[in-house]
Structure formats: C-alpha cells, structure tokens
Amino acid sequence: MKYYYINGKIIEVRHANIHVTDLAFLRGYGIFDFFKILSGKPLFIDKHINRFINSGKILGIELSLSITQLKEQIHKLLNANKSSNASVQMFLTGGYSIDGFTPTNPNFIILENKLSVNDPLLYLNGINLIKLKYQREMPEAKTTNYSNAIKMIKKMKQKNALDILYYNDKFITETARSNFFIIDHKDVIYTSIDNVLKGITRQKIIQLAKNYYNIKEKNITIEDLKKAKEAFITSTTKGIMPVVNVENDIIGKGVPGVITIHLMQLFKKFIKDYLRNR
Amino acid sequence: MKYYYINGKIIEVRHANIHVTDLAFLRGYGIFDFFKILSGKPLFIDKHINRFINSGKILGIELSLSITQLKEQIHKLLNANKSSNASVQMFLTGGYSIDGFTPTNPNFIILENKLSVNDPLLYLNGINLIKLKYQREMPEAKTTNYSNAIKMIKKMKQKNALDILYYNDKFITETARSNFFIIDHKDVIYTSIDNVLKGITRQKIIQLAKNYYNIKEKNITIEDLKKAKEAFITSTTKGIMPVVNVENDIIGKGVPGVITIHLMQLFKKFIKDYLRNR
C-alpha cells in the first residue's frame, strides 16, 4: 500500500511516523483492532469498530470521533489506497505525553496493508500449537501487549507451530492471536468463555454451527483437550484453521476432523454470501 | 532539552519520530531503563546499562552495541544537550517489523529530559499509596508495559495517592514505579524479593542500611504491612520517599518514621559523596 493514516492525515507509508513520546511506544498504552477488505468490501466493520471502542473503554482511552466520523476517516484511507483486498489495522493510543506517563489527546492511526494469504496446506493438513501458561492482563480488550507471544516465536519455529495456546491456573483460554474450539466424542463443540477476547469470527462460527451442531461456550480444561476429537482456531486473518497437534499431543487422528471441515465450508459460503449482499 | 537520539543519530526533539511499524508501538515489545544526570555526572550508569541489557535478554531483544559503544552513544546525546541535570531514558524495541509481529533489527532510542524535581513536602509529610491486585508479567524486566498503572491514574488522583502498591495472590511485591520497604516494631527493615524489579536505588539502600540496621530481603504479606511501623518506596526518580498511608490504612503514626528519615539522610550523603568522587 502507498498510504497510512495518522490523526486525520493521509501519509505516505515511508513517512508514517509518530513522535517517540507516544504512550503506546513509551508505555505500551494502546489498543487496536483490524478487519479485512475483500472485493472492496470491509468485513464486519461495525463489529470491529464496536470492539475497538470497547477496548478503549477498558483501558480508559476515548476516541473523540463518533462512529460515523470514524468510518469516514477509514474510508479516506481506503479511497487513497484503492485496494480491493487488504487488511486494515486501527490503533488508538494514550497520545503524546509530556511527562511520559499521563495520557493526553489520543493518537488515532490506521494502517492498511496487503492481505496476507495463508498457505492452503495449513487448512488441508491442520496446524500445530505450542502451549504457554499465560493469562492476558485485560482479556476482553485488544491491547497492544504481545511481548509474551513474540518471546515464543523461536520456540514456535522449532516446533513447527503456528500459534500459542494459552492456559491459566484453571482453563485453556485462547491462543495468542485466535480463539480456540474443541469438539468432543459426542460431536459437541466447545469454546472458552471466560478471560478470552470475544472474537468476531468466533461469534460468527457459533451462529453458523448452531444450525447443525450442539455448540456451547464453556471453559475448557486440559483434560477436555486431551479427550477432544477435533480442535480448531478462529480469527479474522485465519478464518477457521484446523489444529491437529498441541505440543506433541495429537488431536483425534492427527488430521482435520469432519466437523471442522464442514464448519470451514459453512464459513466460506457465509463470507461469499456476505460479500454478494453488500 | 533540544535533542533526542535515534539509532545513532542526534535528532531535534520535535523531529524525533519513529515509524509506526516499530514493535514497541504496534505490540508493546520493548524495554527501557533510565538514570539521572546530576552535576553533569550520570548516576550508577553501569548498573542501569546492565539491567537494560538483562531486560533485553528476558524479552529476547539484543542490542548490537558493546557496552563501550553504548556509552559512547549516550555521551553523544549528553554532549549535544549540554545539560548538567537531566533524566535519561534508553529504549530498545523489536524494530520495524514487516509483518507487524516478527522482530527485526532493534531500534535503540535515548531521550534526555529535564530532571523533574519532586515536591519537598512529599518527603516531609510522606505519601499515600493505593492498592491493586496485579502481578507484572515479566517482573525482573523493565518492559514498557504500564497499561495497568496508567489505568489507575484517575483513582490515584481521587485518593491523593502518588503510586500504586501491587500485590499478587500471596505477597505485596512493588509499586508501579518503585520498590517497597517496611519496617517492623523490632526495627527490622524488609523489602520484597520475588517477582519484583530489582531496583538500583533498592540495592543501594540495602547496602547503606546494613551498617545500622537489620535489613532483610523477604516477601511481605498484607499482615506484615498492617503491623508495619514505617514504610517507604525507593526509585531512581524518587530516591527514598516515606509512605504514610496505604489505601486508608495508616502506617505507624501517619508521619514519616525515624528510620526512614535516617535512611533518607544516609542516601543523600551517599549521593553527595558519589558525585564528589567522580
């Protein structure tokens, strides 16, 4: 892409700078959200905007724009870049801070990047996860705090894993960048409910699956996972992706399960219809 | 100050920008440290540099400069600004990331700012703390993750508090920006040992106090605090600051205690001698 957006201005990517006194930079005090553009249409943009504003509320960062104004600003960038497929990230930070600690006027930044296409083999063969005992500090907010995930990149590479499954004292919660689902031997689908980011794709999958399966939001234990027949993750960038291995524990037969594949097909069709009807 | 430092270059403060793809900005993946300049002399600079490098090791961010080179770079900025009293912050981040997640060449940034002088009344009257159940994710590293502290600024103002006392499931650990000490009725001084950032001032106080008092590194409980006769915090910016109130629980007689005042005098003299001998 040629342009990013910073506080009302369309700026060439190479000049898209922020001052070093920004509180997301100095103090990790920032939130973000992102959505896809497919065939020129932003996917579930209202839901992403709502979550973005809600993340801000949790951290105490308030966007001074109304939702209508926010959308106008997003479209300003989309119009400048003229790309029909893209990934759009919105950031809201504590602003440029004089004392390096106290928030000021928030900085609002939008990045539009090329849509990264996931290797089809990942969907065909399923992926590996590694595990980490870790609970995100503000689970319901999409904050910029990813240090613990980035620390694990080396281990992910070693284990040929694509994501990190987080668990706390009691439950498996989510992965570093996705929501987590399992399917038991009675074909019941479960996804964690507490201490997780409520994903937009997660919500869509719950709605779609309801027509065919028994699906429940419920906290998942390590034992549940060990007995699971199928597992998958969901996220904006990945859609549904089958999980076949969690740190050397093989899930089911070690290949994507039939229900997961069915849900992948349902979701694909849902997106197609969504795009056709906009 | 007139200048900041970014990746080898001295840059006017108003132009001190980083690109928005920096991983400290996008993902909170960064560490920092800071030290004071007094009478033109950097205080305990070697210890701060060591801790800075160690924080980087914990996060997996490696500075490409040797310690000698690092010091040369710091002095480049100090020479440009020519200020005899200042506060210097070093930052090391995951670098400009193409995919917004994977670290690249770290960005090394130094900010030199006016030394903020604390109100003498805070030392004379002591300060209030509020409490928060919170354990920093990487306690031994000085990461940029301060969201939970910044969220509490409003409550601090309401309660006329200057800092936030963190406690976890078991112990009182540290405050948001300082180490924490208590003194019991037998005049024994305690400071938390586990899950805290090992402060440079903390270490100095332990050394100085040893000549006069029984001082122990030991985990502090809520009960210990309730029975404490005196309490204080230590940090680079604050030195020793007496604590007289923790969220409505009055410490001792509600005024700075005699041992705390003695330690403040010892530390003041120590700094004076330190500066004279450099």
mmCIF file of N, CA and C in Angstrom, chain A residues 162-239:
data_model
loop_
_atom_site.group_PDB
_atom_site.id
_atom_site.type_symbol
_atom_site.label_atom_id
_atom_site.label_comp_id
_atom_site.label_asym_id
_atom_site.label_seq_id
_atom_site.Cartn_x
_atom_site.Cartn_y
_atom_site.Cartn_z
ATOM 1 N N LEU A 162 2.155 -22.834 14.657
ATOM 2 C CA LEU A 162 1.694 -21.590 14.047
ATOM 3 C C LEU A 162 1.106 -20.622 15.067
ATOM 4 N N ASP A 163 0.845 -21.124 16.251
ATOM 5 C CA ASP A 163 0.254 -20.252 17.263
ATOM 6 C C ASP A 163 0.537 -20.853 18.645
ATOM 7 N N ILE A 164 0.190 -20.097 19.683
ATOM 8 C CA ILE A 164 0.490 -20.483 21.067
ATOM 9 C C ILE A 164 -0.816 -20.607 21.836
ATOM 10 N N LEU A 165 -1.048 -21.774 22.413
ATOM 11 C CA LEU A 165 -2.262 -21.988 23.195
ATOM 12 C C LEU A 165 -2.008 -21.542 24.635
ATOM 13 N N TYR A 166 -2.775 -20.566 25.091
ATOM 14 C CA TYR A 166 -2.621 -20.057 26.461
ATOM 15 C C TYR A 166 -3.531 -20.825 27.417
ATOM 16 N N TYR A 167 -2.998 -21.123 28.596
ATOM 17 C CA TYR A 167 -3.845 -21.673 29.655
ATOM 18 C C TYR A 167 -3.484 -20.976 30.955
ATOM 19 N N ASN A 168 -4.477 -20.821 31.828
ATOM 20 C CA ASN A 168 -4.215 -20.200 33.134
ATOM 21 C C ASN A 168 -4.291 -21.268 34.222
ATOM 22 N N ASP A 169 -4.441 -20.850 35.473
ATOM 23 C CA ASP A 169 -4.461 -21.831 36.571
ATOM 24 C C ASP A 169 -5.541 -22.885 36.379
ATOM 25 N N LYS A 170 -6.613 -22.487 35.728
ATOM 26 C CA LYS A 170 -7.769 -23.388 35.657
ATOM 27 C C LYS A 170 -8.067 -23.910 34.260
ATOM 28 N N PHE A 171 -7.984 -23.034 33.271
ATOM 29 C CA PHE A 171 -8.546 -23.382 31.970
ATOM 30 C C PHE A 171 -7.637 -23.014 30.791
ATOM 31 N N ILE A 172 -7.902 -23.696 29.697
ATOM 32 C CA ILE A 172 -7.368 -23.269 28.409
ATOM 33 C C ILE A 172 -8.236 -22.090 27.957
ATOM 34 N N THR A 173 -7.626 -21.010 27.527
ATOM 35 C CA THR A 173 -8.437 -19.830 27.214
ATOM 36 C C THR A 173 -8.522 -19.536 25.708
ATOM 37 N N GLU A 174 -7.378 -19.209 25.111
ATOM 38 C CA GLU A 174 -7.356 -18.770 23.711
ATOM 39 C C GLU A 174 -5.936 -18.969 23.207
ATOM 40 N N THR A 175 -5.683 -18.683 21.954
ATOM 41 C CA THR A 175 -4.289 -18.679 21.510
ATOM 42 C C THR A 175 -3.827 -17.220 21.453
ATOM 43 N N ALA A 176 -2.569 -17.030 21.138
ATOM 44 C CA ALA A 176 -2.012 -15.675 21.150
ATOM 45 C C ALA A 176 -2.768 -14.752 20.203
ATOM 46 N N ARG A 177 -3.274 -15.309 19.108
ATOM 47 C CA ARG A 177 -3.910 -14.448 18.110
ATOM 48 C C ARG A 177 -5.235 -14.993 17.575
ATOM 49 N N SER A 178 -5.803 -15.978 18.299
ATOM 50 C CA SER A 178 -7.058 -16.577 17.825
ATOM 51 C C SER A 178 -7.887 -17.077 18.997
ATOM 52 N N ASN A 179 -9.135 -17.423 18.719
ATOM 53 C CA ASN A 179 -9.952 -18.157 19.688
ATOM 54 C C ASN A 179 -9.804 -19.648 19.440
ATOM 55 N N PHE A 180 -10.139 -20.422 20.461
ATOM 56 C CA PHE A 180 -9.885 -21.864 20.420
ATOM 57 C C PHE A 180 -11.180 -22.649 20.627
ATOM 58 N N PHE A 181 -11.350 -23.682 19.822
ATOM 59 C CA PHE A 181 -12.534 -24.547 19.893
ATOM 60 C C PHE A 181 -12.097 -26.006 19.959
ATOM 61 N N ILE A 182 -12.870 -26.837 20.658
ATOM 62 C CA ILE A 182 -12.671 -28.291 20.576
ATOM 63 C C ILE A 182 -14.014 -28.962 20.294
ATOM 64 N N ILE A 183 -13.934 -30.182 19.818
ATOM 65 C CA ILE A 183 -15.146 -30.975 19.574
ATOM 66 C C ILE A 183 -14.967 -32.307 20.281
ATOM 67 N N ASP A 184 -15.957 -32.692 21.092
ATOM 68 C CA ASP A 184 -15.793 -33.937 21.865
ATOM 69 C C ASP A 184 -16.367 -35.142 21.105
ATOM 70 N N HIS A 185 -16.341 -36.324 21.738
ATOM 71 C CA HIS A 185 -16.742 -37.547 21.043
ATOM 72 C C HIS A 185 -18.245 -37.661 20.826
ATOM 73 N N LYS A 186 -18.989 -36.732 21.444
ATOM 74 C CA LYS A 186 -20.433 -36.699 21.174
ATOM 75 C C LYS A 186 -20.759 -35.623 20.142
ATOM 76 N N ASP A 187 -19.717 -35.149 19.465
ATOM 77 C CA ASP A 187 -19.865 -34.093 18.442
ATOM 78 C C ASP A 187 -20.367 -32.766 19.002
ATOM 79 N N VAL A 188 -20.117 -32.548 20.287
ATOM 80 C CA VAL A 188 -20.452 -31.237 20.860
ATOM 81 C C VAL A 188 -19.243 -30.316 20.701
ATOM 82 N N ILE A 189 -19.508 -29.098 20.248
ATOM 83 C CA ILE A 189 -18.442 -28.118 20.035
ATOM 84 C C ILE A 189 -18.374 -27.187 21.252
ATOM 85 N N TYR A 190 -17.169 -26.950 21.742
ATOM 86 C CA TYR A 190 -16.986 -26.049 22.884
ATOM 87 C C TYR A 190 -15.981 -24.950 22.548
ATOM 88 N N THR A 191 -16.246 -23.766 23.065
ATOM 89 C CA THR A 191 -15.223 -22.708 23.007
ATOM 90 C C THR A 191 -15.211 -21.965 24.333
ATOM 91 N N SER A 192 -14.030 -21.577 24.767
ATOM 92 C CA SER A 192 -13.853 -20.930 26.075
ATOM 93 C C SER A 192 -14.666 -19.651 26.167
ATOM 94 N N ILE A 193 -15.153 -19.372 27.370
ATOM 95 C CA ILE A 193 -15.988 -18.181 27.548
ATOM 96 C C ILE A 193 -15.352 -17.120 28.424
ATOM 97 N N ASP A 194 -14.587 -17.517 29.441
ATOM 98 C CA ASP A 194 -14.029 -16.517 30.365
ATOM 99 C C ASP A 194 -12.581 -16.186 30.030
ATOM 100 N N ASN A 195 -12.217 -14.943 30.304
ATOM 101 C CA ASN A 195 -10.828 -14.493 30.136
ATOM 102 C C ASN A 195 -10.302 -14.669 28.718
ATOM 103 N N VAL A 196 -11.173 -14.455 27.746
ATOM 104 C CA VAL A 196 -10.748 -14.503 26.345
ATOM 105 C C VAL A 196 -11.239 -13.249 25.629
ATOM 106 N N LEU A 197 -10.577 -12.926 24.541
ATOM 107 C CA LEU A 197 -11.087 -11.882 23.658
ATOM 108 C C LEU A 197 -12.230 -12.498 22.867
ATOM 109 N N LYS A 198 -13.370 -11.818 22.868
ATOM 110 C CA LYS A 198 -14.524 -12.351 22.154
ATOM 111 C C LYS A 198 -14.380 -12.015 20.671
ATOM 112 N N GLY A 199 -13.848 -12.964 19.927
ATOM 113 C CA GLY A 199 -13.537 -12.739 18.529
ATOM 114 C C GLY A 199 -14.773 -12.565 17.668
ATOM 115 N N ILE A 200 -14.644 -11.796 16.611
ATOM 116 C CA ILE A 200 -15.746 -11.589 15.666
ATOM 117 C C ILE A 200 -15.979 -12.893 14.885
ATOM 118 N N THR A 201 -14.910 -13.528 14.433
ATOM 119 C CA THR A 201 -15.043 -14.807 13.719
ATOM 120 C C THR A 201 -15.611 -15.872 14.662
ATOM 121 N N ARG A 202 -15.104 -15.887 15.910
ATOM 122 C CA ARG A 202 -15.648 -16.798 16.936
ATOM 123 C C ARG A 202 -17.167 -16.693 16.994
ATOM 124 N N GLN A 203 -17.682 -15.465 17.059
ATOM 125 C CA GLN A 203 -19.117 -15.249 17.178
ATOM 126 C C GLN A 203 -19.864 -15.758 15.948
ATOM 127 N N LYS A 204 -19.275 -15.521 14.765
ATOM 128 C CA LYS A 204 -19.906 -15.979 13.514
ATOM 129 C C LYS A 204 -19.974 -17.505 13.478
ATOM 130 N N ILE A 205 -18.885 -18.146 13.913
ATOM 131 C CA ILE A 205 -18.840 -19.615 13.896
ATOM 132 C C ILE A 205 -19.892 -20.186 14.848
ATOM 133 N N ILE A 206 -20.019 -19.562 16.021
ATOM 134 C CA ILE A 206 -21.041 -20.022 16.971
ATOM 135 C C ILE A 206 -22.423 -19.950 16.305
ATOM 136 N N GLN A 207 -22.706 -18.840 15.651
ATOM 137 C CA GLN A 207 -24.012 -18.674 14.985
ATOM 138 C C GLN A 207 -24.232 -19.706 13.879
ATOM 139 N N LEU A 208 -23.196 -19.885 13.040
ATOM 140 C CA LEU A 208 -23.316 -20.817 11.909
ATOM 141 C C LEU A 208 -23.454 -22.260 12.381
ATOM 142 N N ALA A 209 -22.669 -22.628 13.397
ATOM 143 C CA ALA A 209 -22.649 -24.023 13.856
ATOM 144 C C ALA A 209 -23.964 -24.424 14.504
ATOM 145 N N LYS A 210 -24.636 -23.448 15.122
ATOM 146 C CA LYS A 210 -25.893 -23.709 15.843
ATOM 147 C C LYS A 210 -26.944 -24.435 14.999
ATOM 148 N N ASN A 211 -26.927 -24.182 13.694
ATOM 149 C CA ASN A 211 -27.918 -24.806 12.817
ATOM 150 C C ASN A 211 -27.679 -26.301 12.603
ATOM 151 N N TYR A 212 -26.492 -26.770 12.924
ATOM 152 C CA TYR A 212 -26.144 -28.161 12.627
ATOM 153 C C TYR A 212 -25.687 -28.943 13.851
ATOM 154 N N TYR A 213 -25.125 -28.236 14.826
ATOM 155 C CA TYR A 213 -24.480 -28.931 15.956
ATOM 156 C C TYR A 213 -24.920 -28.344 17.281
ATOM 157 N N ASN A 214 -24.577 -29.112 18.316
ATOM 158 C CA ASN A 214 -24.711 -28.625 19.671
ATOM 159 C C ASN A 214 -23.417 -27.865 19.977
ATOM 160 N N ILE A 215 -23.498 -26.557 20.149
ATOM 161 C CA ILE A 215 -22.290 -25.765 20.399
ATOM 162 C C ILE A 215 -22.461 -24.976 21.694
ATOM 163 N N LYS A 216 -21.431 -25.011 22.527
ATOM 164 C CA LYS A 216 -21.530 -24.384 23.857
ATOM 165 C C LYS A 216 -20.325 -23.511 24.154
ATOM 166 N N GLU A 217 -20.584 -22.360 24.760
ATOM 167 C CA GLU A 217 -19.494 -21.544 25.312
ATOM 168 C C GLU A 217 -19.284 -22.022 26.743
ATOM 169 N N LYS A 218 -18.104 -22.528 27.009
ATOM 170 C CA LYS A 218 -17.830 -23.162 28.307
ATOM 171 C C LYS A 218 -16.316 -23.201 28.487
ATOM 172 N N ASN A 219 -15.861 -23.078 29.700
ATOM 173 C CA ASN A 219 -14.411 -23.111 29.905
ATOM 174 C C ASN A 219 -13.846 -24.511 29.661
ATOM 175 N N ILE A 220 -12.749 -24.572 28.947
ATOM 176 C CA ILE A 220 -12.151 -25.836 28.518
ATOM 177 C C ILE A 220 -10.976 -26.180 29.425
ATOM 178 N N THR A 221 -10.914 -27.429 29.882
ATOM 179 C CA THR A 221 -9.792 -27.863 30.722
ATOM 180 C C THR A 221 -8.760 -28.609 29.866
ATOM 181 N N ILE A 222 -7.601 -28.850 30.452
ATOM 182 C CA ILE A 222 -6.562 -29.628 29.773
ATOM 183 C C ILE A 222 -7.093 -31.041 29.469
ATOM 184 N N GLU A 223 -7.899 -31.583 30.396
ATOM 185 C CA GLU A 223 -8.469 -32.933 30.198
ATOM 186 C C GLU A 223 -9.424 -32.932 29.001
ATOM 187 N N ASP A 224 -10.254 -31.911 28.921
ATOM 188 C CA ASP A 224 -11.159 -31.783 27.765
ATOM 189 C C ASP A 224 -10.356 -31.832 26.463
ATOM 190 N N LEU A 225 -9.249 -31.105 26.465
ATOM 191 C CA LEU A 225 -8.431 -31.044 25.249
ATOM 192 C C LEU A 225 -7.849 -32.414 24.926
ATOM 193 N N LYS A 226 -7.362 -33.125 25.953
ATOM 194 C CA LYS A 226 -6.737 -34.434 25.719
ATOM 195 C C LYS A 226 -7.740 -35.437 25.133
ATOM 196 N N LYS A 227 -9.017 -35.282 25.512
ATOM 197 C CA LYS A 227 -10.043 -36.193 25.018
ATOM 198 C C LYS A 227 -10.705 -35.721 23.722
ATOM 199 N N ALA A 228 -10.334 -34.515 23.273
ATOM 200 C CA ALA A 228 -11.036 -33.944 22.122
ATOM 201 C C ALA A 228 -10.781 -34.742 20.845
ATOM 202 N N LYS A 229 -11.792 -34.759 20.001
ATOM 203 C CA LYS A 229 -11.717 -35.466 18.716
ATOM 204 C C LYS A 229 -11.224 -34.541 17.631
ATOM 205 N N GLU A 230 -11.592 -33.267 17.775
ATOM 206 C CA GLU A 230 -11.166 -32.255 16.809
ATOM 207 C C GLU A 230 -10.866 -30.956 17.561
ATOM 208 N N ALA A 231 -10.093 -30.110 16.943
ATOM 209 C CA ALA A 231 -9.845 -28.777 17.511
ATOM 210 C C ALA A 231 -9.586 -27.814 16.366
ATOM 211 N N PHE A 232 -9.918 -26.556 16.574
ATOM 212 C CA PHE A 232 -9.600 -25.542 15.558
ATOM 213 C C PHE A 232 -9.500 -24.168 16.212
ATOM 214 N N ILE A 233 -8.892 -23.254 15.484
ATOM 215 C CA ILE A 233 -8.837 -21.870 15.941
ATOM 216 C C ILE A 233 -9.593 -20.993 14.946
ATOM 217 N N THR A 234 -10.020 -19.835 15.454
ATOM 218 C CA THR A 234 -10.707 -18.881 14.577
ATOM 219 C C THR A 234 -10.109 -17.494 14.783
ATOM 220 N N SER A 235 -9.963 -16.766 13.700
ATOM 221 C CA SER A 235 -9.526 -15.369 13.793
ATOM 222 C C SER A 235 -9.844 -14.648 12.494
ATOM 223 N N THR A 236 -9.749 -13.328 12.539
ATOM 224 C CA THR A 236 -10.018 -12.524 11.348
ATOM 225 C C THR A 236 -9.073 -12.904 10.209
ATOM 226 N N THR A 237 -7.788 -13.047 10.528
ATOM 227 C CA THR A 237 -6.839 -13.354 9.445
ATOM 228 C C THR A 237 -6.916 -14.804 9.001
ATOM 229 N N LYS A 238 -7.213 -15.721 9.923
ATOM 230 C CA LYS A 238 -7.136 -17.148 9.577
ATOM 231 C C LYS A 238 -8.480 -17.770 9.239
ATOM 232 N N GLY A 239 -9.572 -17.120 9.590
ATOM 233 C CA GLY A 239 -10.879 -17.760 9.449
ATOM 234 C C GLY A 239 -10.931 -18.931 10.415
#
